[in-house]
């Protein structure tokens, strides 16, 4: 970005000390250069926005299923056995829609009646749609995108995720740690 600004300032300064013929020739070159610089800046801005809009998290997943009730029963058992809090984010499973949703009268009108994903680091239990947590979460393609996962924790630090996995794996042998890019930008 500094390079672009310096180029523009240099162009303005240089154009003040040239003849009209030189200015025309310089302008053609400058326009081409400015287009390239503008494209480079746009790419840099997009890369920066993506970098600040996504975070790498390690999810501790104890099980996956298309069956919400089975995952919910596992969630209650893990909560009772390991004293890990449950955080549903106010969501519930609507049996008529067969979906995890926020209440239809939720104060957030944009997401009321629809799924709102977990997007923060925390040691807590929740049931999520696997499709939200982009690769490399391994999901059964037959059930995609309705495959759900029981998340026991989401961590920025892999060691924290690995520690929780070790605690849970003896009782819940399917427990895995999956790295995922999670969208943490604005959802409105």
Coordinates of C-alpha atoms in Angstrom, one line a residue:
X1 CA 0.0 0.0 0.0
X2 CA 2.9 2.3 0.8
X3 CA 4.5 1.5 -2.5
X4 CA 1.3 2.5 -4.3
X5 CA 1.1 5.8 -2.4
X6 CA 4.7 6.6 -3.1
X7 CA 4.2 5.8 -6.8
X8 CA 1.3 8.1 -7.0
X9 CA 3.1 10.9 -5.2
X10 CA 6.1 10.4 -7.5
X11 CA 3.8 10.5 -10.5
X12 CA 2.3 13.8 -9.3
X13 CA 5.7 15.3 -8.6
X14 CA 7.3 14.0 -11.9
X15 CA 4.3 15.2 -14.0
X16 CA 4.8 18.7 -12.7
X17 CA 8.3 18.9 -14.3
X18 CA 7.7 17.4 -17.7
X19 CA 6.6 18.7 -21.1
X20 CA 3.0 18.0 -22.4
X21 CA 4.3 15.4 -24.8
X22 CA 6.2 13.7 -22.0
X23 CA 3.1 13.8 -19.9
X24 CA 1.0 12.0 -22.5
X25 CA 3.6 9.3 -22.8
X26 CA 4.1 9.1 -19.1
X27 CA 0.3 9.0 -18.5
X28 CA -0.1 5.9 -20.7
X29 CA 2.6 4.1 -18.7
X30 CA 1.2 5.4 -15.4
X31 CA -2.3 4.3 -16.2
X32 CA -1.1 0.8 -17.0
X33 CA 1.0 0.8 -13.8
X34 CA -1.9 2.2 -11.8
X35 CA -4.2 -0.6 -13.0
X36 CA -1.6 -3.2 -12.0
X37 CA -1.1 -1.4 -8.6
X38 CA -4.9 -1.2 -8.1
X39 CA -5.3 -4.9 -8.8
X40 CA -2.4 -5.7 -6.5
X41 CA -4.0 -3.5 -3.8
X42 CA -7.4 -5.2 -4.3
X43 CA -5.8 -8.6 -3.9
X44 CA -4.0 -7.5 -0.8
X45 CA -7.2 -6.1 0.7
X46 CA -9.1 -9.3 -0.1
X47 CA -6.3 -11.4 1.4
X48 CA -6.3 -9.2 4.5
X49 CA -10.1 -9.3 4.9
X50 CA -10.0 -13.1 4.6
X51 CA -7.2 -13.3 7.1
X52 CA -9.1 -11.3 9.7
X53 CA -12.5 -12.9 8.9
X54 CA -11.4 -16.5 9.5
X55 CA -9.6 -18.1 12.4
X56 CA -8.0 -21.5 12.6
X57 CA -9.6 -23.5 15.4
X58 CA -9.2 -27.0 16.6
X59 CA -12.5 -28.7 17.3
X60 CA -12.8 -31.6 19.6
X61 CA -15.5 -33.7 18.1
X62 CA -16.8 -36.7 20.1
X63 CA -19.2 -38.0 17.5
X64 CA -21.0 -37.3 14.3
X65 CA -24.4 -38.4 13.2
X66 CA -27.5 -37.5 11.2
X67 CA -29.5 -38.3 14.4
X68 CA -29.8 -35.2 16.6
X69 CA -31.4 -37.2 19.5
X70 CA -28.4 -39.6 19.7
X71 CA -25.9 -36.7 19.8
X72 CA -28.1 -34.8 22.3
X73 CA -28.0 -37.9 24.6
X74 CA -24.2 -38.1 24.2
X75 CA -24.0 -34.4 25.1
X76 CA -26.0 -34.9 28.3
X77 CA -23.9 -37.9 29.3
X78 CA -20.6 -36.0 28.7
X79 CA -21.9 -33.0 30.6
X80 CA -22.8 -35.2 33.6
X81 CA -19.7 -37.3 33.5
X82 CA -17.1 -34.6 32.8
X83 CA -18.8 -31.5 34.1
X84 CA -18.4 -29.7 30.7
X85 CA -20.9 -26.9 30.3
X86 CA -23.5 -27.1 27.5
X87 CA -23.9 -24.0 25.3
X88 CA -26.6 -24.3 22.7
X89 CA -26.4 -20.6 21.9
X90 CA -30.2 -20.6 22.4
X91 CA -30.7 -23.1 19.6
X92 CA -32.9 -26.1 19.6
X93 CA -33.8 -29.0 17.2
X94 CA -37.0 -28.3 15.4
X95 CA -38.5 -31.8 14.7
X96 CA -40.9 -30.5 12.1
X97 CA -38.1 -28.8 10.1
X98 CA -35.5 -31.4 11.1
X99 CA -33.0 -28.5 11.7
X100 CA -31.1 -26.9 14.5
X101 CA -32.4 -23.4 14.7
X102 CA -32.7 -20.3 16.9
X103 CA -36.2 -19.6 18.1
X104 CA -38.4 -17.9 15.5
X105 CA -39.0 -15.0 17.9
X106 CA -35.3 -14.6 18.5
X107 CA -34.2 -10.9 19.0
X108 CA -31.8 -11.3 16.0
X109 CA -34.3 -11.1 13.2
X110 CA -31.8 -12.2 10.6
X111 CA -31.1 -15.6 12.2
X112 CA -34.4 -16.1 13.9
X113 CA -35.7 -19.5 12.8
X114 CA -32.4 -20.6 11.3
X115 CA -29.1 -22.1 12.2
X116 CA -26.5 -19.8 13.8
X117 CA -23.0 -21.5 14.1
X118 CA -20.6 -21.6 17.0
X119 CA -17.8 -19.2 16.2
X120 CA -15.7 -18.7 19.3
X121 CA -13.0 -20.5 21.4
X122 CA -14.6 -22.3 24.4
X123 CA -14.7 -25.4 26.4
X124 CA -18.3 -26.3 26.1
X125 CA -20.6 -28.8 24.4
X126 CA -22.7 -28.0 21.4
X127 CA -24.2 -29.8 18.4
X128 CA -23.2 -28.2 15.1
X129 CA -23.7 -28.8 11.4
X130 CA -20.4 -30.2 10.1
X131 CA -20.9 -28.4 6.8
X132 CA -20.3 -25.0 8.5
X133 CA -16.8 -26.0 9.7
X134 CA -15.1 -26.2 6.3
X135 CA -12.6 -28.9 5.5
X136 CA -10.9 -30.8 6.7
X137 CA -13.7 -32.0 9.0
X138 CA -14.4 -35.5 7.9
X139 CA -18.1 -36.0 7.3
X140 CA -20.0 -38.8 5.7
X141 CA -20.8 -37.6 2.2
X142 CA -24.0 -39.6 2.2
X143 CA -25.4 -37.3 4.9
X144 CA -23.8 -34.1 3.8
X145 CA -24.9 -31.4 4.5
X146 CA -27.2 -32.6 7.3
X147 CA -24.4 -34.4 9.2
X148 CA -24.1 -33.0 12.7
X149 CA -21.2 -33.1 15.1
X150 CA -21.0 -33.0 18.8
X151 CA -18.3 -30.5 19.7
X152 CA -16.8 -30.6 23.2
X153 CA -14.5 -27.7 22.7
X154 CA -13.1 -25.2 20.2
X155 CA -9.6 -24.0 20.7
X156 CA -7.0 -21.8 19.0
X157 CA -4.3 -23.9 20.7
X158 CA -3.9 -27.5 19.4
X159 CA -2.4 -28.6 22.8
X160 CA -5.7 -27.6 24.5
X161 CA -7.7 -29.6 22.0
X162 CA -5.3 -32.6 22.3
X163 CA -5.6 -32.6 26.1
X164 CA -9.4 -32.6 26.0
X165 CA -9.3 -35.4 23.4
X166 CA -7.1 -37.5 25.7
X167 CA -9.6 -37.0 28.6
X168 CA -12.6 -38.0 26.5
X169 CA -11.2 -40.7 24.2
X170 CA -11.3 -43.5 26.8
X171 CA -15.0 -43.2 27.2
X172 CA -15.8 -41.8 23.8
X173 CA -13.4 -43.6 21.4
X174 CA -14.6 -41.7 18.3
X175 CA -13.3 -38.4 19.7
X176 CA -11.1 -36.6 17.2
X177 CA -9.4 -33.2 16.9
X178 CA -10.1 -31.5 13.6
X179 CA -8.5 -28.3 12.4
X180 CA -11.0 -26.0 10.7
X181 CA -11.2 -22.5 9.3
X182 CA -14.0 -20.8 11.1
X183 CA -15.6 -17.6 9.9
X184 CA -15.4 -15.1 12.7
X185 CA -16.3 -12.0 10.7
X186 CA -19.5 -10.0 10.9
X187 CA -22.6 -12.1 10.3
X188 CA -25.0 -9.2 9.6

